[in-house]
Amino acid sequence: MSFSHDHVGLSVTPEDLDATVEWYVSKLGFTVDQQFDSHGTTFVYLVSGDVKIELLAGASHRQLPIPDVLTSMDPARLHHFCIAVEDLDATVSALRDLGVALIGGPMAVAAIGQRIAFVTDNLGNIIEFAEPGTWPAGRPG
């Protein structure tokens, strides 16, 4: 078997769909690639470079409490998704200029040879930004 990443799917309420699309467009520069309704759910695909996020808004979604962001390791939910960036400092600066607050970092993680930082979107989903680094010997880069 061989795999490559396709997209991350995030559930939102129908009431939060437009605000969530606007957040990703205005704060992270994503564009709407597709939007359609199927089986009682509205699907919106957002893209930026080779990163794709699928927003799913259906009537049956229930609101869950926002976790204690970086410390929550609840196995019943997505903890975060990660977007690779060329320059973490430039990304953090641009995010701050757009009013996006960091919830963690920037920090160096020596074990993987990367610098990372974290934010949350308008719904509390955690997004990690990772700057390329040199992986330790024996680890893929």
Coordinates of N, CA, C and O in Angstrom, one line a residue:
M1 N 0.8 -1.2 0.0 CA 0.0 0.0 0.0 C 0.9 1.2 0.0 O 1.9 1.2 0.6
S2 N 0.3 2.3 -0.6 CA 1.0 3.6 -0.6 C 0.0 4.7 -0.4 O -1.1 4.6 -0.9
F3 N 0.3 5.6 0.4 CA -0.6 6.7 0.8 C -0.1 8.1 0.5 O 1.2 8.3 0.6
S4 N -0.9 9.0 0.3 CA -0.6 10.4 0.3 C -1.8 11.1 0.9 O -2.9 10.7 0.9
H5 N -1.5 12.3 1.5 CA -2.5 13.0 2.2 C -3.5 13.7 1.2 O -3.0 14.3 0.2
D6 N -4.8 13.6 1.5 CA -5.7 14.3 0.6 C -6.3 15.5 1.3 O -6.3 16.6 0.8
H7 N -7.0 15.4 2.5 CA -7.6 16.5 3.2 C -7.8 16.2 4.6 O -7.8 15.1 5.1
V8 N -8.2 17.3 5.4 CA -8.6 17.2 6.7 C -10.1 17.6 6.7 O -10.5 18.6 6.1
G9 N -11.0 16.8 7.4 CA -12.4 17.2 7.5 C -12.7 17.7 8.8 O -12.4 17.1 9.8
L10 N -13.5 18.8 8.8 CA -13.9 19.4 10.1 C -15.4 19.6 10.1 O -16.0 20.2 9.1
S11 N -16.1 19.1 11.1 CA -17.5 19.3 11.2 C -17.8 20.6 11.8 O -17.2 21.0 12.8
V12 N -18.8 21.3 11.3 CA -19.3 22.6 11.8 C -20.8 22.6 11.8 O -21.4 21.8 11.1
T13 N -21.4 23.4 12.6 CA -22.8 23.6 12.5 C -23.2 24.4 11.3 O -22.4 25.2 10.8
P14 N -24.4 24.2 10.8 CA -24.8 25.1 9.6 C -24.7 26.6 10.0 O -24.3 27.4 9.1
E15 N -25.0 26.9 11.2 CA -24.9 28.3 11.6 C -23.5 28.9 11.6 O -23.3 30.1 11.5
D16 N -22.5 28.0 11.8 CA -21.1 28.4 11.9 C -20.4 28.3 10.5 O -19.2 28.7 10.4
L17 N -21.0 27.7 9.5 CA -20.3 27.5 8.2 C -19.8 28.7 7.6 O -18.6 28.8 7.3
D18 N -20.6 29.7 7.4 CA -20.1 30.9 6.7 C -19.0 31.6 7.5 O -18.0 32.1 6.9
A19 N -19.1 31.7 8.8 CA -18.1 32.4 9.6 C -16.8 31.6 9.5 O -15.7 32.1 9.5
T20 N -16.9 30.2 9.5 CA -15.7 29.4 9.4 C -15.0 29.5 8.1 O -13.8 29.6 8.0
V21 N -15.8 29.5 7.0 CA -15.2 29.8 5.7 C -14.5 31.1 5.7 O -13.4 31.2 5.2
E22 N -15.2 32.1 6.2 CA -14.6 33.5 6.2 C -13.3 33.5 7.0 O -12.3 34.2 6.6
W23 N -13.2 32.8 8.1 CA -12.0 32.8 9.0 C -10.8 32.2 8.2 O -9.8 32.8 8.2
Y24 N -11.0 31.0 7.6 CA -9.9 30.4 6.8 C -9.5 31.2 5.6 O -8.4 31.3 5.2
V25 N -10.5 31.9 5.0 CA -10.2 32.8 3.8 C -9.4 34.0 4.3 O -8.4 34.4 3.7
S26 N -9.9 34.7 5.3 CA -9.4 36.0 5.7 C -8.1 35.9 6.5 O -7.2 36.7 6.5
K27 N -8.0 34.8 7.3 CA -6.9 34.7 8.3 C -5.8 33.8 7.7 O -4.6 34.1 8.0
L28 N -6.1 32.8 6.9 CA -5.0 31.9 6.4 C -4.9 31.9 4.9 O -4.0 31.3 4.3
G29 N -5.7 32.7 4.2 CA -5.6 32.9 2.8 C -6.1 31.7 1.9 O -5.7 31.6 0.8
F30 N -6.9 30.9 2.5 CA -7.5 29.8 1.7 C -8.5 30.3 0.7 O -9.1 31.4 0.9
T31 N -8.8 29.5 -0.3 CA -9.9 29.9 -1.2 C -10.9 28.7 -1.3 O -10.6 27.6 -1.0
V32 N -12.1 29.0 -1.6 CA -13.2 28.0 -1.7 C -13.0 27.3 -3.1 O -13.1 28.0 -4.1
D33 N -12.7 26.0 -3.1 CA -12.6 25.3 -4.3 C -13.9 24.7 -4.8 O -14.2 24.7 -5.9
Q34 N -14.7 24.2 -3.8 CA -16.0 23.6 -4.2 C -16.9 23.8 -3.0 O -16.5 23.8 -1.8
Q35 N -18.2 23.9 -3.3 CA -19.3 23.9 -2.3 C -20.5 23.2 -2.9 O -20.9 23.6 -4.0
F36 N -21.0 22.2 -2.2 CA -22.2 21.5 -2.7 C -22.9 20.9 -1.5 O -22.4 20.7 -0.4
D37 N -24.2 20.5 -1.8 CA -25.0 19.8 -0.8 C -25.2 18.4 -1.3 O -25.4 18.1 -2.4
S38 N -25.1 17.4 -0.3 CA -25.3 16.0 -0.6 C -25.7 15.3 0.7 O -25.1 15.5 1.7
H39 N -26.8 14.5 0.6 CA -27.2 13.7 1.7 C -27.5 14.5 3.0 O -27.2 14.1 4.1
G40 N -28.1 15.7 2.8 CA -28.4 16.5 3.9 C -27.3 17.3 4.6 O -27.4 17.8 5.7
T41 N -26.1 17.3 3.9 CA -24.9 18.0 4.5 C -24.4 18.9 3.4 O -24.4 18.6 2.2
T42 N -23.9 20.1 3.9 CA -23.2 21.0 3.0 C -21.7 20.8 3.1 O -21.2 20.7 4.2
F43 N -21.1 20.6 2.0 CA -19.6 20.4 1.9 C -19.0 21.6 1.3 O -19.4 22.1 0.3
V44 N -17.9 22.1 2.0 CA -17.1 23.2 1.4 C -15.6 22.7 1.5 O -15.1 22.4 2.5
Y45 N -15.0 22.7 0.3 CA -13.6 22.4 0.2 C -12.8 23.7 0.1 O -13.0 24.5 -0.8
L46 N -11.9 23.9 1.0 CA -11.0 25.1 1.1 C -9.6 24.6 0.7 O -9.2 23.6 1.2
V47 N -8.9 25.4 -0.1 CA -7.6 25.0 -0.5 C -6.6 26.2 -0.4 O -6.9 27.4 -0.5
S48 N -5.3 25.8 -0.2 CA -4.2 26.7 -0.2 C -3.0 25.9 -0.5 O -2.6 25.0 0.3
G49 N -2.4 26.1 -1.7 CA -1.3 25.3 -2.1 C -1.8 23.8 -2.2 O -2.8 23.6 -2.8
D50 N -1.1 22.9 -1.6 CA -1.5 21.5 -1.6 C -2.3 21.1 -0.3 O -2.5 19.9 -0.1
V51 N -2.7 22.1 0.5 CA -3.5 21.8 1.7 C -4.9 22.0 1.3 O -5.4 22.9 0.7
K52 N -5.7 21.0 1.7 CA -7.2 21.0 1.5 C -7.9 20.7 2.8 O -7.6 19.7 3.5
I53 N -8.9 21.5 3.1 CA -9.7 21.3 4.3 C -11.2 21.2 3.8 O -11.7 21.9 3.0
E54 N -11.8 20.1 4.3 CA -13.2 19.9 4.0 C -14.1 20.3 5.2 O -13.9 19.7 6.3
L55 N -15.0 21.2 5.0 CA -15.9 21.6 6.1 C -17.2 20.9 5.8 O -17.7 20.9 4.7
L56 N -17.8 20.2 6.8 CA -19.0 19.5 6.7 C -20.1 20.1 7.6 O -19.8 20.1 8.9
A57 N -21.2 20.6 7.1 CA -22.2 21.2 7.9 C -23.5 20.5 7.7 O -24.1 20.5 6.6
G58 N -23.9 19.8 8.7 CA -25.2 19.0 8.7 C -26.0 19.3 9.9 O -25.5 19.7 10.9
A59 N -27.3 19.1 9.8 CA -28.3 19.4 10.9 C -28.0 18.6 12.1 O -28.4 19.0 13.2
S60 N -27.4 17.4 12.0 CA -27.3 16.5 13.1 C -26.0 16.7 14.0 O -25.8 16.1 15.0
H61 N -25.2 17.7 13.6 CA -23.9 17.9 14.3 C -24.2 18.5 15.7 O -25.0 19.4 15.8
R62 N -23.6 18.0 16.7 CA -23.8 18.5 18.1 C -22.6 19.3 18.5 O -21.4 19.0 18.1
Q63 N -22.8 20.4 19.3 CA -21.7 21.2 19.7 C -20.9 20.5 20.9 O -21.6 20.1 21.8
L64 N -19.6 20.4 20.8 CA -18.8 19.8 21.9 C -18.1 21.0 22.6 O -17.7 22.0 21.9
P65 N -17.8 20.9 23.8 CA -17.1 21.9 24.5 C -15.7 22.0 23.9 O -15.1 21.0 23.5
I66 N -15.1 23.3 23.9 CA -13.8 23.5 23.4 C -12.8 23.0 24.5 O -13.0 23.3 25.7
P67 N -11.9 22.1 24.1 CA -11.0 21.5 25.1 C -9.9 22.5 25.6 O -9.8 23.6 25.0
D68 N -9.3 22.2 26.7 CA -8.1 22.9 27.2 C -7.1 22.6 26.1 O -6.4 21.6 26.1
V69 N -6.9 23.6 25.2 CA -6.3 23.4 23.9 C -5.1 22.5 23.8 O -5.2 21.4 23.2
L70 N -4.0 22.8 24.3 CA -2.8 22.0 24.1 C -2.7 20.8 25.0 O -2.0 19.9 24.7
T71 N -3.4 20.8 26.1 CA -3.3 19.7 27.0 C -4.3 18.6 26.8 O -4.1 17.5 27.4
S72 N -5.3 18.9 26.0 CA -6.3 17.8 25.8 C -5.8 16.7 24.9 O -5.4 17.0 23.8
M73 N -5.8 15.5 25.4 CA -5.4 14.4 24.6 C -6.6 13.4 24.6 O -6.4 12.2 24.5
D74 N -7.8 13.9 24.6 CA -9.0 13.1 24.5 C -8.9 12.3 23.2 O -8.9 12.8 22.1
P75 N -8.9 10.9 23.4 CA -8.8 10.1 22.2 C -10.0 10.1 21.3 O -10.0 9.5 20.2
A76 N -11.1 10.7 21.7 CA -12.3 10.7 20.9 C -12.5 11.9 20.0 O -13.5 12.1 19.5
R77 N -11.4 12.6 19.8 CA -11.5 13.8 19.0 C -10.1 14.0 18.3 O -9.1 13.6 18.7
L78 N -10.2 14.8 17.2 CA -9.0 15.2 16.5 C -8.3 16.2 17.4 O -8.9 17.1 18.0
H79 N -7.0 16.0 17.7 CA -6.3 17.0 18.5 C -5.9 18.2 17.8 O -6.1 19.3 18.2
H80 N -5.3 18.0 16.6 CA -4.9 19.2 15.8 C -4.6 18.7 14.4 O -4.4 17.5 14.1
F81 N -4.5 19.6 13.4 CA -3.9 19.3 12.2 C -2.7 20.3 11.9 O -2.7 21.4 12.5
C82 N -1.8 19.9 11.1 CA -0.6 20.7 10.9 C -0.4 21.1 9.5 O -0.6 20.3 8.5
I83 N 0.0 22.4 9.3 CA 0.3 23.0 8.0 C 1.8 23.3 8.0 O 2.3 24.0 8.9
A84 N 2.5 22.8 7.0 CA 3.9 23.2 6.8 C 4.0 24.6 6.3 O 3.3 25.0 5.4
V85 N 5.0 25.3 6.8 CA 5.3 26.7 6.3 C 6.7 26.9 6.1 O 7.6 26.2 6.7
E86 N 7.1 27.7 5.2 CA 8.5 27.9 4.8 C 9.3 28.7 6.0 O 10.4 28.4 6.3
D87 N 8.6 29.7 6.6 CA 9.2 30.6 7.5 C 8.2 30.8 8.7 O 7.3 31.5 8.6
L88 N 8.5 30.1 9.8 CA 7.6 30.2 11.0 C 7.5 31.6 11.5 O 6.4 32.1 11.8
D89 N 8.6 32.3 11.6 CA 8.6 33.7 12.2 C 7.7 34.6 11.3 O 6.9 35.4 11.8
A90 N 7.8 34.5 10.0 CA 7.0 35.3 9.1 C 5.6 34.9 9.2 O 4.7 35.8 9.1
T91 N 5.3 33.6 9.3 CA 3.9 33.2 9.4 C 3.3 33.7 10.7 O 2.2 34.2 10.7
V92 N 4.0 33.6 11.8 CA 3.5 34.1 13.1 C 3.3 35.6 13.1 O 2.2 36.1 13.5
S93 N 4.2 36.3 12.4 CA 4.0 37.8 12.3 C 2.8 38.1 11.5 O 2.0 39.0 11.9
A94 N 2.6 37.4 10.4 CA 1.4 37.7 9.5 C 0.1 37.3 10.3 O -0.9 38.0 10.2
L95 N 0.1 36.2 11.0 CA -1.1 35.8 11.8 C -1.4 36.9 12.9 O -2.6 37.3 13.0
R96 N -0.4 37.4 13.6 CA -0.6 38.4 14.6 C -1.2 39.7 13.9 O -2.1 40.3 14.5
D97 N -0.7 40.0 12.7 CA -1.2 41.2 12.0 C -2.7 41.0 11.7 O -3.4 42.0 11.6
L98 N -3.1 39.8 11.5 CA -4.5 39.5 11.2 C -5.4 39.3 12.4 O -6.5 38.9 12.3
G99 N -4.8 39.5 13.6 CA -5.5 39.3 14.8 C -5.7 37.9 15.3 O -6.5 37.6 16.1
V100 N -4.8 37.0 14.8 CA -4.9 35.6 15.2 C -3.9 35.4 16.3 O -2.7 35.5 16.2
A101 N -4.4 35.0 17.5 CA -3.5 34.8 18.7 C -2.9 33.4 18.7 O -3.6 32.5 18.4
L102 N -1.6 33.4 19.1 CA -1.0 32.1 19.3 C -1.5 31.5 20.6 O -1.7 32.2 21.6
I103 N -1.6 30.2 20.7 CA -1.9 29.5 21.9 C -0.7 28.6 22.4 O -0.7 28.1 23.5
G104 N 0.3 28.6 21.5 CA 1.5 27.9 21.9 C 2.6 28.2 20.9 O 2.4 28.4 19.7
G105 N 3.9 28.3 21.4 CA 5.0 28.6 20.6 C 5.2 30.1 20.3 O 4.5 30.9 20.9
P106 N 6.1 30.3 19.3 CA 6.9 29.4 18.6 C 7.9 28.6 19.6 O 8.3 29.2 20.6
M107 N 8.1 27.4 19.3 CA 9.0 26.6 20.1 C 9.8 25.6 19.2 O 9.3 25.2 18.1
A108 N 11.0 25.3 19.6 CA 11.8 24.3 18.9 C 11.5 22.9 19.6 O 11.4 22.8 20.8
V109 N 11.4 21.9 18.7 CA 11.3 20.5 19.1 C 12.5 19.8 18.6 O 12.5 19.4 17.5
A110 N 13.5 19.6 19.5 CA 14.8 19.1 19.1 C 14.6 17.7 18.5 O 15.3 17.3 17.5
A111 N 13.7 16.9 19.1 CA 13.6 15.5 18.6 C 13.3 15.3 17.2 O 13.6 14.3 16.5
I112 N 12.5 16.3 16.6 CA 12.2 16.2 15.2 C 12.8 17.3 14.4 O 12.6 17.5 13.2
G113 N 13.6 18.2 15.0 CA 14.4 19.2 14.3 C 13.5 20.3 13.7 O 13.8 20.8 12.6
Q114 N 12.4 20.6 14.3 CA 11.4 21.6 13.8 C 11.1 22.6 14.8 O 11.2 22.4 16.0
R115 N 10.6 23.8 14.3 CA 10.0 24.8 15.1 C 8.6 24.8 14.8 O 8.2 24.7 13.6
I116 N 7.7 25.0 15.8 CA 6.3 24.9 15.6 C 5.6 26.0 16.4 O 6.1 26.6 17.4
A117 N 4.3 26.3 16.0 CA 3.5 27.2 16.8 C 2.0 26.7 16.6 O 1.7 26.0 15.6
F118 N 1.2 27.1 17.5 CA -0.2 26.7 17.4 C -1.2 27.9 17.5 O -0.9 28.9 18.2
V119 N -2.3 27.8 16.8 CA -3.4 28.8 16.9 C -4.7 27.9 16.9 O -4.7 26.7 16.7
T120 N -5.8 28.6 17.2 CA -7.1 27.9 17.0 C -7.9 28.7 16.0 O -7.7 30.0 15.8
D121 N -8.8 28.0 15.3 CA -9.7 28.7 14.3 C -10.8 29.3 15.1 O -10.9 29.3 16.4
N122 N -11.8 29.9 14.4 CA -13.0 30.5 15.1 C -13.8 29.5 15.9 O -14.6 30.0 16.7
L123 N -13.7 28.2 15.7 CA -14.4 27.2 16.4 C -13.6 26.5 17.5 O -14.1 25.7 18.2
G124 N -12.3 26.9 17.6 CA -11.5 26.2 18.6 C -10.7 25.0 18.1 O -10.0 24.4 18.9
N125 N -10.8 24.7 16.8 CA -9.9 23.7 16.3 C -8.5 24.1 16.3 O -8.1 25.2 15.9
I126 N -7.6 23.2 16.7 CA -6.2 23.6 16.9 C -5.5 23.3 15.5 O -5.6 22.3 14.9
I127 N -4.7 24.4 15.1 CA -3.9 24.3 13.9 C -2.4 24.5 14.3 O -2.1 25.5 15.0
E128 N -1.6 23.6 13.9 CA -0.2 23.7 14.1 C 0.5 24.1 12.8 O 0.1 23.7 11.8
F129 N 1.5 25.0 13.0 CA 2.3 25.4 11.9 C 3.7 24.9 12.1 O 4.2 25.1 13.2
A130 N 4.3 24.2 11.2 CA 5.6 23.6 11.3 C 6.6 24.1 10.3 O 6.2 24.1 9.1
E131 N 7.7 24.6 10.7 CA 8.8 25.0 9.8 C 9.7 23.8 9.5 O 10.0 23.1 10.4
P132 N 10.1 23.6 8.2 CA 10.9 22.5 7.9 C 12.2 22.5 8.7 O 12.7 23.6 9.1
G133 N 12.7 21.4 9.0 CA 13.9 21.3 9.8 C 14.7 20.0 9.3 O 14.3 19.4 8.4
T134 N 15.7 19.8 10.0 CA 16.5 18.6 9.8 C 16.1 17.5 10.8 O 16.2 17.7 12.0
W135 N 15.6 16.4 10.2 CA 15.2 15.3 11.1 C 16.4 14.6 11.6 O 17.5 14.5 10.9
P136 N 16.3 14.0 12.8 CA 17.4 13.2 13.3 C 17.7 12.0 12.4 O 16.9 11.6 11.6
A137 N 18.9 11.5 12.5 CA 19.3 10.3 11.7 C 18.3 9.2 11.8 O 17.8 8.9 12.9
G138 N 17.9 8.6 10.7 CA 17.0 7.5 10.8 C 15.5 7.8 10.7 O 14.7 7.0 10.5
R139 N 15.2 9.1 10.7 CA 13.8 9.6 10.6 C 13.6 10.2 9.2 O 14.5 10.9 8.7
P140 N 12.4 9.9 8.6 CA 12.2 10.6 7.3 C 12.0 12.1 7.5 O 11.6 12.5 8.5
G141 N 12.3 12.8 6.4 CA 12.3 14.3 6.5 C 11.2 14.9 5.7 O 10.4 14.7 5.0

